Coordinates of C-alpha atoms (C1' of nucleotides) in Angstrom, one line a residue:
Chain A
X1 CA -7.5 -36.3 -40.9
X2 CA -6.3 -39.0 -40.5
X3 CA -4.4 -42.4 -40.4
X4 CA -6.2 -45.5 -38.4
X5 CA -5.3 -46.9 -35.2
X6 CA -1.9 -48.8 -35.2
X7 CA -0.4 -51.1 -32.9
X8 CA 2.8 -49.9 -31.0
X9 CA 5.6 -51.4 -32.2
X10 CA 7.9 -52.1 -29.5
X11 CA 11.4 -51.6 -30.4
X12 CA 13.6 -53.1 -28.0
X13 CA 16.8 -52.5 -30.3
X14 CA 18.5 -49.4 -29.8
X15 CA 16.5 -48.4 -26.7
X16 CA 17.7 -45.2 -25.2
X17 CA 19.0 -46.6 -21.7
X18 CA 17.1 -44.1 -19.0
X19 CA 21.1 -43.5 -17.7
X20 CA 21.7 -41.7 -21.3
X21 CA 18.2 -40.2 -21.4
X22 CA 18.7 -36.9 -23.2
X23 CA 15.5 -35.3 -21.3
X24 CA 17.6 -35.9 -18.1
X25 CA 20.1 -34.0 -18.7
X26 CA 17.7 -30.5 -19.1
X27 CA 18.2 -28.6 -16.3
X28 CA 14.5 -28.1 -15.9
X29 CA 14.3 -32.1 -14.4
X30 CA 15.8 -33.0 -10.9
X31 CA 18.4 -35.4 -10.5
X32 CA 17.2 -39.3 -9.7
X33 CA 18.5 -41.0 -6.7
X34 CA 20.5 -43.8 -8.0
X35 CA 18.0 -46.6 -6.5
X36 CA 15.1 -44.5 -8.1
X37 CA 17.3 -44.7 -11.8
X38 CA 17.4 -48.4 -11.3
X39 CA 13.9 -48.6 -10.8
X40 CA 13.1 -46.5 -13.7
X41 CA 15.5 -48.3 -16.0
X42 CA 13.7 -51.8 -15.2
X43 CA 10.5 -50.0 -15.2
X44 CA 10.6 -49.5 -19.0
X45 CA 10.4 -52.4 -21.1
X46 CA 11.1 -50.7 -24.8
X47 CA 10.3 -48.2 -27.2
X48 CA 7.1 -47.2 -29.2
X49 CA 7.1 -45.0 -32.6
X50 CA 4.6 -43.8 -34.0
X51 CA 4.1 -41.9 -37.7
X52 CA 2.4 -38.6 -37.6
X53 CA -1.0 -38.7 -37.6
X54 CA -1.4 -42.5 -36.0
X55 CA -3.2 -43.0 -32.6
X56 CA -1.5 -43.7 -29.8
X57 CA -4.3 -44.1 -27.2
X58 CA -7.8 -44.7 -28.2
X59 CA -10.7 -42.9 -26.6
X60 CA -12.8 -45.1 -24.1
X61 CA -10.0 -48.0 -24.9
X62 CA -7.7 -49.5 -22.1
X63 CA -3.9 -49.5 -22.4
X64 CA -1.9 -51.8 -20.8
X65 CA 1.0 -49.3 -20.9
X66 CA 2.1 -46.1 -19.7
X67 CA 4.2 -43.8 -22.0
X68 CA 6.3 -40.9 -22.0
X69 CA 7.7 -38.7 -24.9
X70 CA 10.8 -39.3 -25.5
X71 CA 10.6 -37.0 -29.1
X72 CA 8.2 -35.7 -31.5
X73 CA 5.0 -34.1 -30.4
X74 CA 1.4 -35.5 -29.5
X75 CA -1.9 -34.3 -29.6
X76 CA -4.9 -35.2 -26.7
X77 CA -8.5 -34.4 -28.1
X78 CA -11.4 -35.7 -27.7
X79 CA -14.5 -36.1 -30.6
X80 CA -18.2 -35.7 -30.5
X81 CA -20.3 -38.1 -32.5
X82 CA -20.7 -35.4 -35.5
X83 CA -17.3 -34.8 -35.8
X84 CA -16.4 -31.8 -34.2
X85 CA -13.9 -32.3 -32.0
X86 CA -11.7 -30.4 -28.8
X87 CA -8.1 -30.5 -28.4
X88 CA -7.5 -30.7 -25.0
X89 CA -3.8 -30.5 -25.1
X90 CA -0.5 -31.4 -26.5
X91 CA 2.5 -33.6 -25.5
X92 CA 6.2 -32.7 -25.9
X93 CA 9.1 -34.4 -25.1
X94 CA 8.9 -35.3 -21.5
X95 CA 5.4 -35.5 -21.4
X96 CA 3.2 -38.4 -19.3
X97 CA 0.5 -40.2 -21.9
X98 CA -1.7 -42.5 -20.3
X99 CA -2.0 -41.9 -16.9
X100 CA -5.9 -42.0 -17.0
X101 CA -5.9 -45.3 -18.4
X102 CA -3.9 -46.1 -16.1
X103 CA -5.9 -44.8 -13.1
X104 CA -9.3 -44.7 -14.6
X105 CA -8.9 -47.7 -16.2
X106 CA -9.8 -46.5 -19.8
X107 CA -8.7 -43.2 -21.8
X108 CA -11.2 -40.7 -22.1
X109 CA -9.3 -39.1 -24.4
X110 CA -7.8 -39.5 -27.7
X111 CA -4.1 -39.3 -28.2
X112 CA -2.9 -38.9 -31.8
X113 CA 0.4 -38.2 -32.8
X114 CA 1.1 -35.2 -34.4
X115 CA 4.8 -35.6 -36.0
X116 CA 6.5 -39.0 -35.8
X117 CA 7.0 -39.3 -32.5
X118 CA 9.1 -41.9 -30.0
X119 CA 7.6 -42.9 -26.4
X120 CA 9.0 -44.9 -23.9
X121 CA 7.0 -47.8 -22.7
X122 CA 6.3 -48.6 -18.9
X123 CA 3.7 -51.7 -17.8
X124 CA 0.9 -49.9 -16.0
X125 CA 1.4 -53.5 -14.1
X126 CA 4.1 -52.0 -12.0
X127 CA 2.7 -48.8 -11.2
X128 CA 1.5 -49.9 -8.0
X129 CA 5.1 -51.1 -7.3
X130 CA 6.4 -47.6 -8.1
X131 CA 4.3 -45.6 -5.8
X132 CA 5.0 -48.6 -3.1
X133 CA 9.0 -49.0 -3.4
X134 CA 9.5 -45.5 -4.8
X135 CA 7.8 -42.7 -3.2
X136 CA 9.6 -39.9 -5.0
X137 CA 8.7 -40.9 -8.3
X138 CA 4.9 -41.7 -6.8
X139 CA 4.9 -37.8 -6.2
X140 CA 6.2 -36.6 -9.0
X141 CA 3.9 -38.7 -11.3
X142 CA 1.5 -36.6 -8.9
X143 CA 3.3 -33.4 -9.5
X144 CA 2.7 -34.0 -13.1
X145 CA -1.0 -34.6 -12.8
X146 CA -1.2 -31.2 -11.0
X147 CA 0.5 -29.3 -13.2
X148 CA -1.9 -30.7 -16.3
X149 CA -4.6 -29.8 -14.3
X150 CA -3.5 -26.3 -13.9
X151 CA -2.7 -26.2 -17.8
X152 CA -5.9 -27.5 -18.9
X153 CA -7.3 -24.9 -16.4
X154 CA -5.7 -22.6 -18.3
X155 CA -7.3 -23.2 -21.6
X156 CA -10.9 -23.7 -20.3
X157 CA -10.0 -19.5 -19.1
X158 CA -8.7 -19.3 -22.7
X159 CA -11.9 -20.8 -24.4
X160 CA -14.4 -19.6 -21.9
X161 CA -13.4 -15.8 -21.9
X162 CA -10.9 -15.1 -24.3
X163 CA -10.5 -13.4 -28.0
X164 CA -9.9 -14.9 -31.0
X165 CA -6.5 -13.0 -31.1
X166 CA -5.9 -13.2 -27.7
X167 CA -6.9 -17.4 -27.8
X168 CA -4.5 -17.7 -30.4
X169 CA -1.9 -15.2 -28.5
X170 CA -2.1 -17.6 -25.3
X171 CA -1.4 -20.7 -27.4
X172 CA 1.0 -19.7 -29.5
X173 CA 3.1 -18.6 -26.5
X174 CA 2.4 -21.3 -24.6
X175 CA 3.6 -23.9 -27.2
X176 CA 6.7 -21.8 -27.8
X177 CA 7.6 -21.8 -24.4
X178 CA 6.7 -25.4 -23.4
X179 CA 9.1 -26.0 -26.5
X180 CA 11.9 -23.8 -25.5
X181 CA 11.9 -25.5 -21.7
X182 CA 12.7 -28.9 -23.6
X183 CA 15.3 -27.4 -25.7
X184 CA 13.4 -27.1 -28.9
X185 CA 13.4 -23.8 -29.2
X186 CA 16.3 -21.3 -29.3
X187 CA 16.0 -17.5 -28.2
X188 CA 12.9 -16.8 -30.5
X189 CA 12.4 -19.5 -32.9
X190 CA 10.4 -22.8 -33.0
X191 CA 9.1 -25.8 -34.6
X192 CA 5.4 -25.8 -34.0
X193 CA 4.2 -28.6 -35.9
X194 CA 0.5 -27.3 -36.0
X195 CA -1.8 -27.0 -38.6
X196 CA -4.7 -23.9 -38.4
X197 CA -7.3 -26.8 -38.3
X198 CA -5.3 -27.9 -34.8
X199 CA -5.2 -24.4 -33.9
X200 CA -9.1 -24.0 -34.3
X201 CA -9.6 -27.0 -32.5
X202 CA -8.0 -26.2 -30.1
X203 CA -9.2 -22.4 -29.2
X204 CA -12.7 -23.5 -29.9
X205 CA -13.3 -21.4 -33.1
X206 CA -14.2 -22.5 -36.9
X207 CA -11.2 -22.5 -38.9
X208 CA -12.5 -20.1 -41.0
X209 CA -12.7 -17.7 -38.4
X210 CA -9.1 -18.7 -37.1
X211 CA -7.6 -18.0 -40.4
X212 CA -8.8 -14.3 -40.4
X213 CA -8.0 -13.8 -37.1
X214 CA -4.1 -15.1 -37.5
X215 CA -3.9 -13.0 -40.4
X216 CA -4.8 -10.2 -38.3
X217 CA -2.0 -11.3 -35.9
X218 CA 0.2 -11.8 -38.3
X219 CA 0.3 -8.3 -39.7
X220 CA 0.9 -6.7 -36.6
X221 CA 4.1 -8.3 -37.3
X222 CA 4.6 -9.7 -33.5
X223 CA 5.4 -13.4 -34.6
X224 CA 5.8 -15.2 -37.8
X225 CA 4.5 -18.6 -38.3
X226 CA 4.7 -20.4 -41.8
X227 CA 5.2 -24.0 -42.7
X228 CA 5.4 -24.6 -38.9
X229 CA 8.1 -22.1 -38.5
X230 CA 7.4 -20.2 -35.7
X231 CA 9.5 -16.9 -35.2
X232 CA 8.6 -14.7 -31.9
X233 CA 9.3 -11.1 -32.8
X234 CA 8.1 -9.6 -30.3
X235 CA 7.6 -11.3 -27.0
X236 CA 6.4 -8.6 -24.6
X237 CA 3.3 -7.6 -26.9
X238 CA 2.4 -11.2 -27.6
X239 CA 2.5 -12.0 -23.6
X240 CA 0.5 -8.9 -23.5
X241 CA -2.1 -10.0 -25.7
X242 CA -2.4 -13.9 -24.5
X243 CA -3.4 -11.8 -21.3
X244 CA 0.0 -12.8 -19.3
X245 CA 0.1 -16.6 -19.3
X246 CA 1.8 -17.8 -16.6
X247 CA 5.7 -19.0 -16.8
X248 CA 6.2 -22.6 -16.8
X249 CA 7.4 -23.9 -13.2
X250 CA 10.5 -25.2 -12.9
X251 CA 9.9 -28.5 -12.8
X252 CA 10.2 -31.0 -10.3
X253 CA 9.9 -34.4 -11.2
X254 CA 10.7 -36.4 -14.7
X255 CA 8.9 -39.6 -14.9
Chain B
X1 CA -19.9 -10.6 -5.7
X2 CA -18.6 -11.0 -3.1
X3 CA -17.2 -10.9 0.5
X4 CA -13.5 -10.8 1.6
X5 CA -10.6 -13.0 2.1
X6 CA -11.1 -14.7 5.3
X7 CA -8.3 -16.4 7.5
X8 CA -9.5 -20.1 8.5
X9 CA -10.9 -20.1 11.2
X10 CA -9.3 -23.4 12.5
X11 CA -12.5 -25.1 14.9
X12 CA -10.7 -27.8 17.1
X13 CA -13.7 -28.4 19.5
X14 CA -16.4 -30.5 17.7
X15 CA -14.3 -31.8 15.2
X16 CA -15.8 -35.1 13.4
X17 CA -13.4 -37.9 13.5
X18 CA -12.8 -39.8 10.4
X19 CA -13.9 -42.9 12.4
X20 CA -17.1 -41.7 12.2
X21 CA -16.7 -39.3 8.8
X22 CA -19.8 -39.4 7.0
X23 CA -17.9 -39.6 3.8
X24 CA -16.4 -42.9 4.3
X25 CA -20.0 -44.5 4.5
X26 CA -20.8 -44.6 0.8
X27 CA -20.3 -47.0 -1.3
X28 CA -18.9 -45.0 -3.5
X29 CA -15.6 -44.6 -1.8
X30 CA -13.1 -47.5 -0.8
X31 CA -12.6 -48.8 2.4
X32 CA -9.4 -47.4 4.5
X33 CA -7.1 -50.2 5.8
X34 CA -7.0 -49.8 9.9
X35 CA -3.4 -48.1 9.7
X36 CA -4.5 -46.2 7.2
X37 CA -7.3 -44.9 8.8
X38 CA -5.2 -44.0 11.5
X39 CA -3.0 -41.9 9.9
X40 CA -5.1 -39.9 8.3
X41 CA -6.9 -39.5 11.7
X42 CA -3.3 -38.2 12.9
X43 CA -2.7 -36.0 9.8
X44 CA -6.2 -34.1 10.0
X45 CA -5.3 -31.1 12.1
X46 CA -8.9 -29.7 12.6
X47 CA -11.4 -28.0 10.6
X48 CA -12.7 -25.3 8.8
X49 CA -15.7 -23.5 7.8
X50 CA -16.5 -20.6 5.7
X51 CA -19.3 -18.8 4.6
X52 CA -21.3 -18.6 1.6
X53 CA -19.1 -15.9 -0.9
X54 CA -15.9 -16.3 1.3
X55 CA -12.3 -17.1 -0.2
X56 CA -11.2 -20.5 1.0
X57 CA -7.9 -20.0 -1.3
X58 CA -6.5 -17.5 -3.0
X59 CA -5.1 -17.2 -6.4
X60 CA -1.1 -16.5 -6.2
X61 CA -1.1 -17.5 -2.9
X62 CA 0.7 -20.4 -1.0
X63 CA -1.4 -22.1 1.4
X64 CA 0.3 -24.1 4.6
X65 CA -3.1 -26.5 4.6
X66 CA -4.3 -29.1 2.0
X67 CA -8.1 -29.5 2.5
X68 CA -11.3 -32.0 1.8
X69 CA -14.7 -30.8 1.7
X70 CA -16.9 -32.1 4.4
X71 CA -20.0 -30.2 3.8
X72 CA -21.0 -27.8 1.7
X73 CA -20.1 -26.7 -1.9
X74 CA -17.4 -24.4 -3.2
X75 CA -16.2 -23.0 -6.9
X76 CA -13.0 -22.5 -8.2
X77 CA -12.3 -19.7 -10.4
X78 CA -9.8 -17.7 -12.1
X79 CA -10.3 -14.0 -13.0
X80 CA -8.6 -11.9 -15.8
X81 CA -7.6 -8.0 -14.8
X82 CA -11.1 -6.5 -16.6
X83 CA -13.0 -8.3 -14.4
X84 CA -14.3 -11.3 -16.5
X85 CA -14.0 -14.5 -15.1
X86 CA -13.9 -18.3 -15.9
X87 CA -15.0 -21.1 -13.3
X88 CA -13.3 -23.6 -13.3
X89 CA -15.0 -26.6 -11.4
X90 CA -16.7 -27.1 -8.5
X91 CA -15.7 -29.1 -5.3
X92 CA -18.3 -30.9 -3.8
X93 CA -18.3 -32.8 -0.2
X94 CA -15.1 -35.5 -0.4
X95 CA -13.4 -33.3 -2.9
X96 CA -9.8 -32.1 -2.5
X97 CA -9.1 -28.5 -2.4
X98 CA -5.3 -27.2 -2.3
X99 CA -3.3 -29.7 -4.0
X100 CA -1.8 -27.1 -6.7
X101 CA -0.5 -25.2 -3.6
X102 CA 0.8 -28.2 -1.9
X103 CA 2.5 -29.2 -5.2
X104 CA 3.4 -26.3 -7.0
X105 CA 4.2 -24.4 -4.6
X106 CA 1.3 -21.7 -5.4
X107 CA -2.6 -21.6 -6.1
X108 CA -3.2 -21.1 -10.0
X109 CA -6.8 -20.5 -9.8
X110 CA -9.1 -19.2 -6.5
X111 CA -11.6 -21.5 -4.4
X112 CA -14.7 -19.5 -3.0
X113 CA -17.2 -21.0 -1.1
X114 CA -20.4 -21.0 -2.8
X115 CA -22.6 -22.0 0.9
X116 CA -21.5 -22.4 4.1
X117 CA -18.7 -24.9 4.2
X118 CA -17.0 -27.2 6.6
X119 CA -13.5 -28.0 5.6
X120 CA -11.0 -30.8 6.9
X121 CA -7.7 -29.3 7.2
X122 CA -4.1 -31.1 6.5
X123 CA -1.2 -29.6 6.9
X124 CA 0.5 -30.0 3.3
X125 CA 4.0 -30.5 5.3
X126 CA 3.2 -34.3 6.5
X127 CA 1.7 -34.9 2.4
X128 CA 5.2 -36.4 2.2
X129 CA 5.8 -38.3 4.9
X130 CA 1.8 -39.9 3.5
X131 CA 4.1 -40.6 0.1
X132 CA 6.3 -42.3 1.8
X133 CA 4.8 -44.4 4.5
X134 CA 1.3 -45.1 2.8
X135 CA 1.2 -46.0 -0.6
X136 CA -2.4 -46.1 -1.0
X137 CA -2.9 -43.0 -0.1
X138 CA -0.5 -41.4 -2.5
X139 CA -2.2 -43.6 -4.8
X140 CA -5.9 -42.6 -4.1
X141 CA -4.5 -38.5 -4.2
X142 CA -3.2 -39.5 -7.8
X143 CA -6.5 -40.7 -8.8
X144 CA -8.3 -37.9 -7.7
X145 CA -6.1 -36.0 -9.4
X146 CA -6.6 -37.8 -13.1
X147 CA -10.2 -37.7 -12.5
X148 CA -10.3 -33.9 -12.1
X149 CA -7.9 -33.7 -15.5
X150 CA -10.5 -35.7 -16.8
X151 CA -14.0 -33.4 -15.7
X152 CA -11.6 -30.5 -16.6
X153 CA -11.2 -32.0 -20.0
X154 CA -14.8 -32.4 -20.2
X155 CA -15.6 -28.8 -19.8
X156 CA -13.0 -27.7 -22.2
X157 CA -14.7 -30.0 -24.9
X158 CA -18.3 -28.1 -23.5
X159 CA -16.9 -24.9 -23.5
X160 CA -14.9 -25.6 -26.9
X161 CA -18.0 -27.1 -28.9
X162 CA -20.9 -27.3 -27.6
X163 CA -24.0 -24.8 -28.1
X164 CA -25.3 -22.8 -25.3
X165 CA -28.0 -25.1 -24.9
X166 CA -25.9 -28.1 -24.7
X167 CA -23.7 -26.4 -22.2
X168 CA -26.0 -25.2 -19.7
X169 CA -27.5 -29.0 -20.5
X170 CA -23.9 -30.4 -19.7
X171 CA -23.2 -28.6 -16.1
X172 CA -26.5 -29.2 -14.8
X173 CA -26.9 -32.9 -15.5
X174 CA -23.0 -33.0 -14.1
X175 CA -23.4 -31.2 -11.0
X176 CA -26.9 -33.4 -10.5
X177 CA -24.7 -36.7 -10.7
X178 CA -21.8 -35.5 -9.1
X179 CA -24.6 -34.4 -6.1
X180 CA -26.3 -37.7 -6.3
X181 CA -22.8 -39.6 -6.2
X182 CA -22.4 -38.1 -2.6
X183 CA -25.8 -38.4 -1.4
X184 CA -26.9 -35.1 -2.2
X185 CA -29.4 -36.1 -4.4
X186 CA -32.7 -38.2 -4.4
X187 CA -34.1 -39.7 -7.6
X188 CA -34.6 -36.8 -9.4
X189 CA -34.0 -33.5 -7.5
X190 CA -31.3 -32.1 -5.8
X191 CA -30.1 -28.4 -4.2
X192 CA -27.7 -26.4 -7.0
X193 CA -26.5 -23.9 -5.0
X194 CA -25.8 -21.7 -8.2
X195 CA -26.9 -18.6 -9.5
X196 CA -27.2 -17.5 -13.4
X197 CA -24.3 -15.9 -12.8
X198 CA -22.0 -18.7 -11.7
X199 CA -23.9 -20.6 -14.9
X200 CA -23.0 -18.4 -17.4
X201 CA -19.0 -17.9 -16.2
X202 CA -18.8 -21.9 -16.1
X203 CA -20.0 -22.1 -20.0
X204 CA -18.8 -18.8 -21.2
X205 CA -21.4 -17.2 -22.2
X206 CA -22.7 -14.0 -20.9
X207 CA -24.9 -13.2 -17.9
X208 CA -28.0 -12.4 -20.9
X209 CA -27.7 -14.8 -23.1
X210 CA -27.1 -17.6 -20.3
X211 CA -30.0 -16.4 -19.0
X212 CA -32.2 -16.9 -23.0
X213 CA -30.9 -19.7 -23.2
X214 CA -31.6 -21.3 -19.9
X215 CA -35.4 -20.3 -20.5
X216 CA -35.7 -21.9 -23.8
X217 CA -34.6 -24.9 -22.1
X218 CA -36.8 -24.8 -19.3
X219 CA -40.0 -24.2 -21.3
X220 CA -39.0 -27.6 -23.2
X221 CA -40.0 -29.0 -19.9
X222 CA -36.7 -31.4 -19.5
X223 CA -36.2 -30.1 -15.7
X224 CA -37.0 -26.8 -13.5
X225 CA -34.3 -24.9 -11.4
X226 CA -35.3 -22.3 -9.6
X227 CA -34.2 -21.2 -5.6
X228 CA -32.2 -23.9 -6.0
X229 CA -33.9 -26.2 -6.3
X230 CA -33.1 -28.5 -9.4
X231 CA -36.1 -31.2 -10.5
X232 CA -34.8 -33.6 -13.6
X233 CA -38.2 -34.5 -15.3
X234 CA -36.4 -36.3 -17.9
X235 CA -33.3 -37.7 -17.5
X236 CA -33.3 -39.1 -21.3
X237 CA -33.8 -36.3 -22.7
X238 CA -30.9 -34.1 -20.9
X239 CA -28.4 -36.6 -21.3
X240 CA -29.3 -36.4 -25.0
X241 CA -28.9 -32.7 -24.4
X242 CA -25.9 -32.4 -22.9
X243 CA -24.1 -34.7 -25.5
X244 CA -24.1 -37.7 -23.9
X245 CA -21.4 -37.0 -20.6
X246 CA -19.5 -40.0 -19.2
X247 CA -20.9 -41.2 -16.1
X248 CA -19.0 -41.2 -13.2
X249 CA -16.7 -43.7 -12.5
X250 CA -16.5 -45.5 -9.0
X251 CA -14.0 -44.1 -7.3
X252 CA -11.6 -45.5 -5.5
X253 CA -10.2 -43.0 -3.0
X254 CA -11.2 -41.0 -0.3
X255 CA -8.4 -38.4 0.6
Chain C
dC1 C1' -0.1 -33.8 -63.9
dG2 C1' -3.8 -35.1 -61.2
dT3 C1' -4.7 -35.7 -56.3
dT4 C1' -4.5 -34.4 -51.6
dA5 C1' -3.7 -31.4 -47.8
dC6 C1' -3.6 -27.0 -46.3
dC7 C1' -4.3 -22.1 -46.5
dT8 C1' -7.0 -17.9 -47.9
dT9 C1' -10.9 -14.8 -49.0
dG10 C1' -15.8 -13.1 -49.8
dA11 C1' -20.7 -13.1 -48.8
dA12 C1' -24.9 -14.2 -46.3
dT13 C1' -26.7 -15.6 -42.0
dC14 C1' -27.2 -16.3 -37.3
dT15 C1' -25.3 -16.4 -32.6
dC16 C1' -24.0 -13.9 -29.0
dC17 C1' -22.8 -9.5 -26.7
dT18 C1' -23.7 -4.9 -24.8
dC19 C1' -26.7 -1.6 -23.2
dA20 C1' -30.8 -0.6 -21.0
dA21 C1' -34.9 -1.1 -18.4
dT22 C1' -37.9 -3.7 -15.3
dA23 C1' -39.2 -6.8 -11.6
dC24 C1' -38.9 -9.3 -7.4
dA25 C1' -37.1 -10.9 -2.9
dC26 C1' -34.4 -9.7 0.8
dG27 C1' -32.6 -7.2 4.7
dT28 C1' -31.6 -2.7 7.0
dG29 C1' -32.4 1.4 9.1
dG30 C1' -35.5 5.3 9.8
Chain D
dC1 C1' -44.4 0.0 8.7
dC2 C1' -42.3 1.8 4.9
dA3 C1' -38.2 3.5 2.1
dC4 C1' -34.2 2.1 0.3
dG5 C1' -30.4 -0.5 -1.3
dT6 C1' -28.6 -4.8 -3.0
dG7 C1' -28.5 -9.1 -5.4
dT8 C1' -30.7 -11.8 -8.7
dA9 C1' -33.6 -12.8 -12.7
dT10 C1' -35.9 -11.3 -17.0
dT11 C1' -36.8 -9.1 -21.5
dG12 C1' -36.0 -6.1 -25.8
dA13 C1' -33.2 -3.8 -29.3
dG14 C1' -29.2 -3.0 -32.0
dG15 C1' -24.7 -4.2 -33.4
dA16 C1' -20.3 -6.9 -33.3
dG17 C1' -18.5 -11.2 -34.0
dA18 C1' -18.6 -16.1 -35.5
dT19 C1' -20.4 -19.6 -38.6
dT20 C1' -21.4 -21.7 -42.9
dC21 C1' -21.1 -22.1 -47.7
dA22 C1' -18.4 -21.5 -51.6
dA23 C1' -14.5 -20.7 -54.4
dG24 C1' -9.8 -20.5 -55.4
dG25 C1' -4.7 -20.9 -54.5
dT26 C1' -0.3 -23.2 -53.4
dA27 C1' 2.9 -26.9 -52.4
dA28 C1' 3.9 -31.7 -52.0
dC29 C1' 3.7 -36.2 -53.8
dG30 C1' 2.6 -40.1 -56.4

DNA sequence: CGTTACCTTGAATCTCCTCAATACACGTGG
DNA sequence: CCACGTGTATTGAGGAGATTCAAGGTAACG
């Protein structure tokens, strides 16, 4: 890995308008008040896309933009200075990127793209204007943040306590059913466009070790995952063994 | 560990007023506009104190209150069925407990007191009507909120990567910054109100080998923690450690 | 048809865990 | 005052688990 740091390319032709915005219509985001639609529609200025494997935020770099995924999947790590590196987490369609740079003033993160992936583009500019004008959209940018936190809480138990089957058990589900509330999963089957060297880095083992220990997994013949197929055969045991991760929310709040 | 659930114990008489909060006189934090101040005066019900070992918040559990720390420190934690447990982070004086409850409806994760602990209490009700009629104050909650992502982040990467060494290197030279930051700190030494135990469930390592591991360290001579008490001899040194951990920002909010 | 990316497996080594025992400081009650 | 229990810190020994090094395999792509 991987491809250098490119430039968004803002596409301003054939923008999705926010009115048509396929995410909206899940039935895990609330409705918009018409004047908050408005705001949201002139809040984003165009669309970014990015090729799998391109950064999208640099670590320690500003951004004068705020995104969110609008498809495709993302990746937030961070990198030590002799390569190892953490995956803190991923983004899915729906997802806030930037938010740090935006609050923090710089990204202390990483944020690759992991398939080719299309964001929409806000001016951290007119933040300040959203959280003055539009109070429900202030808090459910806050809602987001919350919920993150409780996520990445969830993978520091993950790292800090867990198995290597049960680490891998706890992601696995997780990704499916982070997929599935974005309606990219059906009943029991996925995309999960991971590699086992993400899947290491993430859970915090060598990928040596992560390999043996999904082929252990994979044997017991609870889920199938192959060229980033991923088919959940038994759900009960694998929630079992990712030691009962909690169920995703029903969530408030879209951008 | 450790003692029961407690109720808050709501204390009404004595209650410092955030004219006068002791907080609000470093430099570290911004300076509250007059209305603000005001209404944050108005929306801080009372307060709270705890003893050391004592549940603040309970994992599962809704809480009615939303809660800064005044004085003292406390740990948040979540614990698996068999008993092992992961800590989260800790909340030092001016940090925010309760915002998962207040946003998501439930706490994720437990927050104990680790010492005696005053609280100030907010009933999570009026968090709205602070969304709506003061800006900056939705703002500033935001930022706290990125900026625990981002020290959650940083543990994950610890936890994920680094050696035990570099870990235990990591949490102490955090918690000494983060202690300094709110004037808990001199030059060089400062009161970690930790035991090996707490140590070794923050970096996921066991009670034994925390415990190896920390003396190694301490016979290099880079600082001594004992009863407490923690001496930096060599700032340098630890920071090399510990793998280099972002300083902390200024921030900008109070609550 | 060679290169690249990803996956797989074995072997040797070292890290880390568990079990077990000891030590010290503290507070409590006899 | 001493005996005792409890919480915390320390150290040794043996074994499970994870890492690194190394080699080989497959599929995709020019």
């Amino acid at each position: 890995m991987t491809a250098k740091a490119t430039p968004a390319r803002a596409t301003r032709a054939r923008v999705t308008p926010c009115t048509h915005c396929p995410l909206r219509q899940l039935k895990s985001y609330r409705e918009f008040t018409p004047e908050e639609l408005r705001f949201v529609e002139a809040f984003k200025v165009g669309e970014a896309r990015f090729r799998a494997g391109e950064t999208i935020l640099a670590e320690n770099e500003p951004s004068p933009y705020l995104y969110t995924v609008l498809d495709g999947w993302a990746v937030k790590h961070k990198s030590l200075e002799d390569g190892r590196r953490q995956i803190i987490n991923y983004a899915l369609p729906g997802d806030l990127l930037g938010l740090q740079s935006a609050m923090l003033e710089r990204m202390r993160h990483a944020v690759d793209a992991l398939t080719d992936v299309t964001l929409c583009v806000f001016p951290k500019e007119r933040l300040w204007s959203l959280f003055e004008k539009h109070p429900g959209l202030a808090f459910d940018i806050t809602w987001i943040a919350a919920e993150e936190k409780s996520i990445l809480a969830d993978f520091l138990v993950s790292v800090g306590q867990r198995s290597a089957a049960e680490r891998i058990a706890f992601l696995l589900l997780t990704l499916f059913r982070r997929a599935a509330r974005v309606g990219l999963a059906d009943e029991s089957r996925a995309v999960l466009p991971l590699t086992q060297e993400h899947l290491a880095d993430t859970i915090g083992f060598s990928l040596v070790h992560t390999n043996k220990s999904l082929t252990l997994l994979r044997r017991a013949g609870v889920f199938s995952w192959s060229g980033f197929e991923f088919t959940l055969h038994d759900e009960a045991t694998l929630y079992e063994m990712a030691g009962h991760p909690p169920g995703q929310p029903v969530p408030r709040p879209f951008i």
